[in-house]
mmCIF file of C-alpha atoms and ligand atoms in Angstrom:
data_model
loop_
_atom_site.group_PDB
_atom_site.id
_atom_site.type_symbol
_atom_site.label_atom_id
_atom_site.label_comp_id
_atom_site.label_asym_id
_atom_site.label_seq_id
_atom_site.Cartn_x
_atom_site.Cartn_y
_atom_site.Cartn_z
ATOM 1 C CA MET A 1 0.220 -0.543 -0.163
ATOM 2 C CA VAL A 2 1.239 3.112 -0.633
ATOM 3 C CA SER A 3 1.512 5.881 2.354
ATOM 4 C CA SER A 4 1.074 9.419 1.469
ATOM 5 C CA PRO A 5 0.185 12.508 3.962
ATOM 6 C CA GLN A 6 -2.482 14.123 3.880
ATOM 7 C CA ASP A 7 -0.182 17.453 3.977
ATOM 8 C CA LEU A 8 1.209 17.692 0.463
ATOM 9 C CA ARG A 9 3.240 21.101 0.738
ATOM 10 C CA PRO A 10 6.904 20.521 0.370
ATOM 11 C CA ILE A 11 8.823 19.368 3.465
ATOM 12 C CA VAL A 12 12.178 21.135 4.350
ATOM 13 C CA VAL A 13 14.823 19.523 6.910
ATOM 14 C CA SER A 14 17.357 21.600 8.119
ATOM 15 C CA GLY A 15 19.736 21.511 10.945
ATOM 16 C CA PRO A 16 23.616 21.040 11.554
ATOM 17 C CA SER A 17 25.842 19.993 9.108
ATOM 18 C CA GLY A 18 26.484 16.530 10.608
ATOM 19 C CA VAL A 19 23.508 16.008 12.706
ATOM 20 C CA GLY A 20 21.970 13.100 10.673
ATOM 21 C CA LYS A 21 19.499 14.575 8.244
ATOM 22 C CA GLY A 22 20.728 12.586 5.017
ATOM 23 C CA THR A 23 20.048 9.247 7.157
ATOM 24 C CA LEU A 24 16.918 10.786 8.186
ATOM 25 C CA ILE A 25 15.485 11.434 4.732
ATOM 26 C CA GLN A 26 17.724 8.170 3.386
ATOM 27 C CA LYS A 27 15.505 6.288 5.457
ATOM 28 C CA LEU A 28 12.229 8.505 4.620
ATOM 29 C CA PHE A 29 12.880 7.547 1.162
ATOM 30 C CA ASP A 30 13.825 3.712 1.660
ATOM 31 C CA THR A 31 10.578 3.049 3.549
ATOM 32 C CA HIS A 32 8.191 4.888 1.438
ATOM 33 C CA PRO A 33 10.309 5.105 -1.921
ATOM 34 C CA ALA A 34 6.552 6.090 -4.227
ATOM 35 C CA THR A 35 6.082 8.469 -1.300
ATOM 36 C CA PHE A 36 8.763 11.095 -1.872
ATOM 37 C CA GLY A 37 11.357 12.773 -4.421
ATOM 38 C CA PHE A 38 14.089 14.390 -2.965
ATOM 39 C CA THR A 39 15.126 17.787 -4.396
ATOM 40 C CA VAL A 40 19.026 17.796 -5.904
ATOM 41 C CA SER A 41 20.633 20.769 -4.548
ATOM 42 C CA HIS A 42 23.478 22.774 -6.706
ATOM 43 C CA THR A 43 26.676 23.282 -5.252
ATOM 44 C CA THR A 44 29.984 24.278 -5.767
ATOM 45 C CA ARG A 45 31.250 21.371 -3.343
ATOM 46 C CA LYS A 46 33.770 19.134 -4.731
ATOM 47 C CA PRO A 47 32.038 15.649 -4.428
ATOM 48 C CA ARG A 48 32.779 12.786 -1.804
ATOM 49 C CA PRO A 49 34.318 9.623 -2.556
ATOM 50 C CA GLY A 50 30.699 8.239 -3.466
ATOM 51 C CA GLU A 51 28.825 11.066 -4.221
ATOM 52 C CA VAL A 52 26.766 11.402 -7.787
ATOM 53 C CA GLU A 53 26.726 13.728 -10.314
ATOM 54 C CA GLY A 54 22.929 14.472 -9.889
ATOM 55 C CA VAL A 55 22.094 11.983 -7.332
ATOM 56 C CA ALA A 56 23.583 13.729 -4.355
ATOM 57 C CA TYR A 57 24.213 17.249 -6.019
ATOM 58 C CA PHE A 58 24.386 19.166 -9.332
ATOM 59 C CA PHE A 59 28.694 19.680 -9.240
ATOM 60 C CA VAL A 60 28.771 22.915 -10.814
ATOM 61 C CA SER A 61 31.284 25.499 -11.092
ATOM 62 C CA PRO A 62 31.106 28.972 -9.365
ATOM 63 C CA SER A 63 30.475 31.031 -12.974
ATOM 64 C CA GLU A 64 27.846 28.508 -13.398
ATOM 65 C CA PHE A 65 25.961 28.657 -10.280
ATOM 66 C CA SER A 66 26.451 32.524 -10.246
ATOM 67 C CA SER A 67 24.692 32.096 -14.143
ATOM 68 C CA LEU A 68 21.531 30.004 -12.321
ATOM 69 C CA CYS A 69 21.494 32.757 -10.123
ATOM 70 C CA SER A 70 21.321 35.448 -12.337
ATOM 71 C CA GLN A 71 18.823 33.666 -14.525
ATOM 72 C CA GLY A 72 16.590 33.384 -11.035
ATOM 73 C CA ALA A 73 16.718 29.650 -12.023
ATOM 74 C CA LEU A 74 17.285 29.269 -8.023
ATOM 75 C CA VAL A 75 14.989 29.546 -5.646
ATOM 76 C CA GLU A 76 17.144 29.779 -2.859
ATOM 77 C CA HIS A 77 20.525 29.826 -2.225
ATOM 78 C CA ALA A 78 23.450 29.899 0.141
ATOM 79 C CA TYR A 79 26.927 30.194 0.682
ATOM 80 C CA PHE A 80 27.851 27.860 3.388
ATOM 81 C CA SER A 81 31.199 26.869 4.658
ATOM 82 C CA GLY A 82 32.942 27.894 1.477
ATOM 83 C CA ASN A 83 30.909 26.894 -0.751
ATOM 84 C CA TYR A 84 27.745 27.884 -2.762
ATOM 85 C CA TYR A 85 24.209 25.876 -2.666
ATOM 86 C CA GLY A 86 21.252 26.159 -4.098
ATOM 87 C CA THR A 87 17.944 24.465 -5.108
ATOM 88 C CA SER A 88 16.490 25.241 -8.541
ATOM 89 C CA LYS A 89 12.764 25.636 -9.754
ATOM 90 C CA GLN A 90 13.591 22.197 -11.783
ATOM 91 C CA THR A 91 14.754 20.067 -9.641
ATOM 92 C CA ILE A 92 11.723 20.753 -7.965
ATOM 93 C CA ASP A 93 9.038 20.820 -10.373
ATOM 94 C CA ASP A 94 10.603 17.421 -11.621
ATOM 95 C CA GLN A 95 9.668 15.960 -8.416
ATOM 96 C CA ALA A 96 5.988 17.323 -7.627
ATOM 97 C CA ARG A 97 5.696 16.273 -11.533
ATOM 98 C CA LYS A 98 5.944 12.746 -10.778
ATOM 99 C CA GLY A 99 3.071 13.369 -8.045
ATOM 100 C CA LEU A 100 5.879 13.514 -5.142
ATOM 101 C CA VAL A 101 5.742 15.002 -1.648
ATOM 102 C CA VAL A 102 9.134 17.436 -1.914
ATOM 103 C CA VAL A 103 11.734 17.255 0.422
ATOM 104 C CA LEU A 104 14.607 19.926 0.366
ATOM 105 C CA ASP A 105 17.356 19.431 2.587
ATOM 106 C CA ILE A 106 18.922 23.231 3.184
ATOM 107 C CA GLU A 107 20.842 24.887 5.810
ATOM 108 C CA MET A 108 19.335 28.322 7.873
ATOM 109 C CA GLN A 109 19.367 30.988 4.532
ATOM 110 C CA GLY A 110 18.110 28.685 2.518
ATOM 111 C CA VAL A 111 15.157 28.157 5.044
ATOM 112 C CA LYS A 112 14.920 32.002 6.070
ATOM 113 C CA GLN A 113 14.648 33.226 1.764
ATOM 114 C CA MET A 114 11.862 30.164 1.844
ATOM 115 C CA LYS A 115 9.979 31.626 4.388
ATOM 116 C CA ALA A 116 10.779 35.345 2.967
ATOM 117 C CA ASN A 117 8.465 34.362 -0.082
ATOM 118 C CA PRO A 118 5.488 34.544 -0.092
ATOM 119 C CA SER A 119 4.297 32.440 -2.986
ATOM 120 C CA ILE A 120 5.892 29.198 -1.288
ATOM 121 C CA GLU A 121 4.280 27.020 1.621
ATOM 122 C CA ALA A 122 5.741 24.570 3.080
ATOM 123 C CA ARG A 123 6.631 22.694 6.802
ATOM 124 C CA TYR A 124 9.520 23.035 8.291
ATOM 125 C CA VAL A 125 11.534 20.632 10.651
ATOM 126 C CA PHE A 126 14.676 20.738 12.430
ATOM 127 C CA ILE A 127 17.166 18.264 13.622
ATOM 128 C CA LYS A 128 18.553 18.607 16.102
ATOM 129 C CA PRO A 129 21.829 17.406 17.776
ATOM 130 C CA PRO A 130 21.285 15.735 21.398
ATOM 131 C CA SER A 131 24.633 18.483 22.684
ATOM 132 C CA PHE A 132 26.861 20.584 20.410
ATOM 133 C CA GLU A 133 29.820 18.178 21.614
ATOM 134 C CA ALA A 134 27.888 15.005 20.402
ATOM 135 C CA LEU A 135 27.572 17.043 17.283
ATOM 136 C CA GLU A 136 31.198 17.852 16.912
ATOM 137 C CA ALA A 137 32.049 14.713 18.057
ATOM 138 C CA ARG A 138 29.864 13.259 15.077
ATOM 139 C CA LEU A 139 31.224 15.363 12.734
ATOM 140 C CA ARG A 140 34.744 14.517 13.287
ATOM 141 C CA ALA A 141 34.002 10.589 13.040
ATOM 142 C CA ARG A 142 32.417 11.026 9.744
ATOM 143 C CA GLY A 143 35.741 12.255 8.270
ATOM 144 C CA THR A 144 34.302 14.151 5.622
ATOM 145 C CA GLU A 145 36.218 17.719 6.711
ATOM 146 C CA ASN A 146 39.523 19.207 7.217
ATOM 147 C CA GLU A 147 40.171 21.080 10.264
ATOM 148 C CA GLU A 148 39.311 24.094 8.894
ATOM 149 C CA ASP A 149 35.677 23.467 7.695
ATOM 150 C CA LEU A 150 35.278 21.386 10.279
ATOM 151 C CA ARG A 151 35.333 24.445 12.285
ATOM 152 C CA LYS A 152 33.872 26.730 9.695
ATOM 153 C CA ARG A 153 31.003 24.124 10.523
ATOM 154 C CA LEU A 154 31.259 24.296 13.468
ATOM 155 C CA THR A 155 30.733 27.781 14.134
ATOM 156 C CA GLN A 156 27.549 27.769 11.702
ATOM 157 C CA ALA A 157 25.790 24.888 13.759
ATOM 158 C CA GLN A 158 25.358 27.770 16.461
ATOM 159 C CA PHE A 159 24.385 30.281 14.673
ATOM 160 C CA GLU A 160 22.188 27.435 13.230
ATOM 161 C CA LEU A 161 20.957 26.161 16.541
ATOM 162 C CA ASP A 162 20.473 29.761 17.593
ATOM 163 C CA TYR A 163 17.812 30.290 15.228
ATOM 164 C CA ALA A 164 15.587 27.120 15.453
ATOM 165 C CA GLU A 165 15.180 27.994 19.252
ATOM 166 C CA SER A 166 13.688 30.944 18.034
ATOM 167 C CA GLN A 167 9.963 31.290 18.094
ATOM 168 C CA GLY A 168 8.064 30.259 14.893
ATOM 169 C CA SER A 169 11.072 29.302 13.000
ATOM 170 C CA PHE A 170 10.233 25.478 12.563
ATOM 171 C CA ASP A 171 7.093 23.750 12.504
ATOM 172 C CA LYS A 172 9.015 20.670 14.583
ATOM 173 C CA ILE A 173 11.890 20.025 16.175
ATOM 174 C CA ILE A 174 13.953 16.358 16.469
ATOM 175 C CA VAL A 175 16.285 15.731 18.656
ATOM 176 C CA ASN A 176 18.197 13.116 16.700
ATOM 177 C CA ASP A 177 19.888 11.281 19.486
ATOM 178 C CA SER A 178 19.053 8.059 18.676
ATOM 179 C CA ILE A 179 18.457 7.730 14.778
ATOM 180 C CA GLU A 180 15.082 5.327 15.493
ATOM 181 C CA THR A 181 13.781 7.561 17.800
ATOM 182 C CA ALA A 182 14.165 10.654 15.626
ATOM 183 C CA TYR A 183 12.956 8.721 12.453
ATOM 184 C CA GLU A 184 9.726 7.920 14.210
ATOM 185 C CA GLU A 185 9.047 11.686 14.907
ATOM 186 C CA LEU A 186 10.106 12.043 11.706
ATOM 187 C CA GLU A 187 7.688 9.766 10.144
ATOM 188 C CA MET A 188 4.762 11.063 12.501
ATOM 189 C CA PHE A 189 5.088 14.465 11.492
ATOM 190 C CA VAL A 190 5.622 14.164 7.739
ATOM 191 C CA PHE A 191 2.196 11.908 7.813
ATOM 192 C CA GLY A 192 0.551 14.177 10.027
ATOM 193 C CA ARG A 193 0.216 12.186 13.303
ATOM 194 C CA ALA A 194 2.046 14.720 15.605
HETATM 195 P P1 5GP B 201 27.437 19.511 2.561
HETATM 196 O O1 5GP B 201 28.496 20.087 2.100
HETATM 197 O O2 5GP B 201 27.102 18.470 3.994
HETATM 198 O O3 5GP B 201 26.565 18.251 1.434
HETATM 199 O O4 5GP B 201 26.350 20.456 3.302
HETATM 200 C C1 5GP B 201 25.890 21.676 3.332
HETATM 201 C C2 5GP B 201 25.130 21.949 4.395
HETATM 202 O O5 5GP B 201 24.179 22.572 3.033
HETATM 203 C C3 5GP B 201 24.244 20.785 4.773
HETATM 204 O O6 5GP B 201 23.709 21.745 5.669
HETATM 205 C C4 5GP B 201 23.134 20.776 3.515
HETATM 206 O O7 5GP B 201 21.874 20.961 4.085
HETATM 207 C C5 5GP B 201 22.944 22.169 2.981
HETATM 208 N N1 5GP B 201 22.233 22.865 1.834
HETATM 209 C C6 5GP B 201 22.590 21.449 0.100
HETATM 210 N N2 5GP B 201 21.945 21.673 -0.723
HETATM 211 C C7 5GP B 201 21.217 23.013 -0.775
HETATM 212 C C8 5GP B 201 20.646 24.010 -1.035
HETATM 213 O O8 5GP B 201 20.113 23.925 -2.342
HETATM 214 N N3 5GP B 201 20.672 25.330 -0.263
HETATM 215 C C9 5GP B 201 20.719 25.710 0.999
HETATM 216 N N4 5GP B 201 20.614 26.624 1.205
HETATM 217 N N5 5GP B 201 22.043 24.855 1.658
HETATM 218 C C10 5GP B 201 21.815 23.079 0.795
#
């Protein structure tokens, strides 16, 4: 049986780097393959080992990114930890046209831009670490960043956590202490049961 949320608005998942957003989103897709569609962002970041073009991201040069921006092709975009990231209208339309509920994985600046845009209606979820120390430990264990990038991401994480705490920033805040519990909460929210 194909399960479908009653609320079909796009779901924006945000949270500091290393908090486990990607894992939770992947679990949502694996559990409900015919329900949700992921927006593939554009980024100027270099691919990590195993990241596939057009699946993880569309990897572009800074000048390609800047032309997408000036053409108005991006719904939102941000400069994060030395690289640009953005969501194209095209990737949202591609998923919506398939009848899928669109899921975005974006950072705080993008969330703010989307919320400020009166033509966008979405639901906003923030994934929070159990503590700042736990986030740092996770990010280090992931081993995908050098020390400088890791420090930048942790500095940014504090701003993201502060923003999430401010009134009305997110419809739902989920603490990712145990992945199973956090996933259950995400699923309940997505399907309108929380
Ligand atoms: P990473 O380099 O670890 O893949 O992503 C860094 C951060 O950029 C993450 O917090 C992720 O959510 C965010 N991000 C990924 N794609 C986009 C996007 O299209 N727009 C914005 N604003 N943030 C994004």
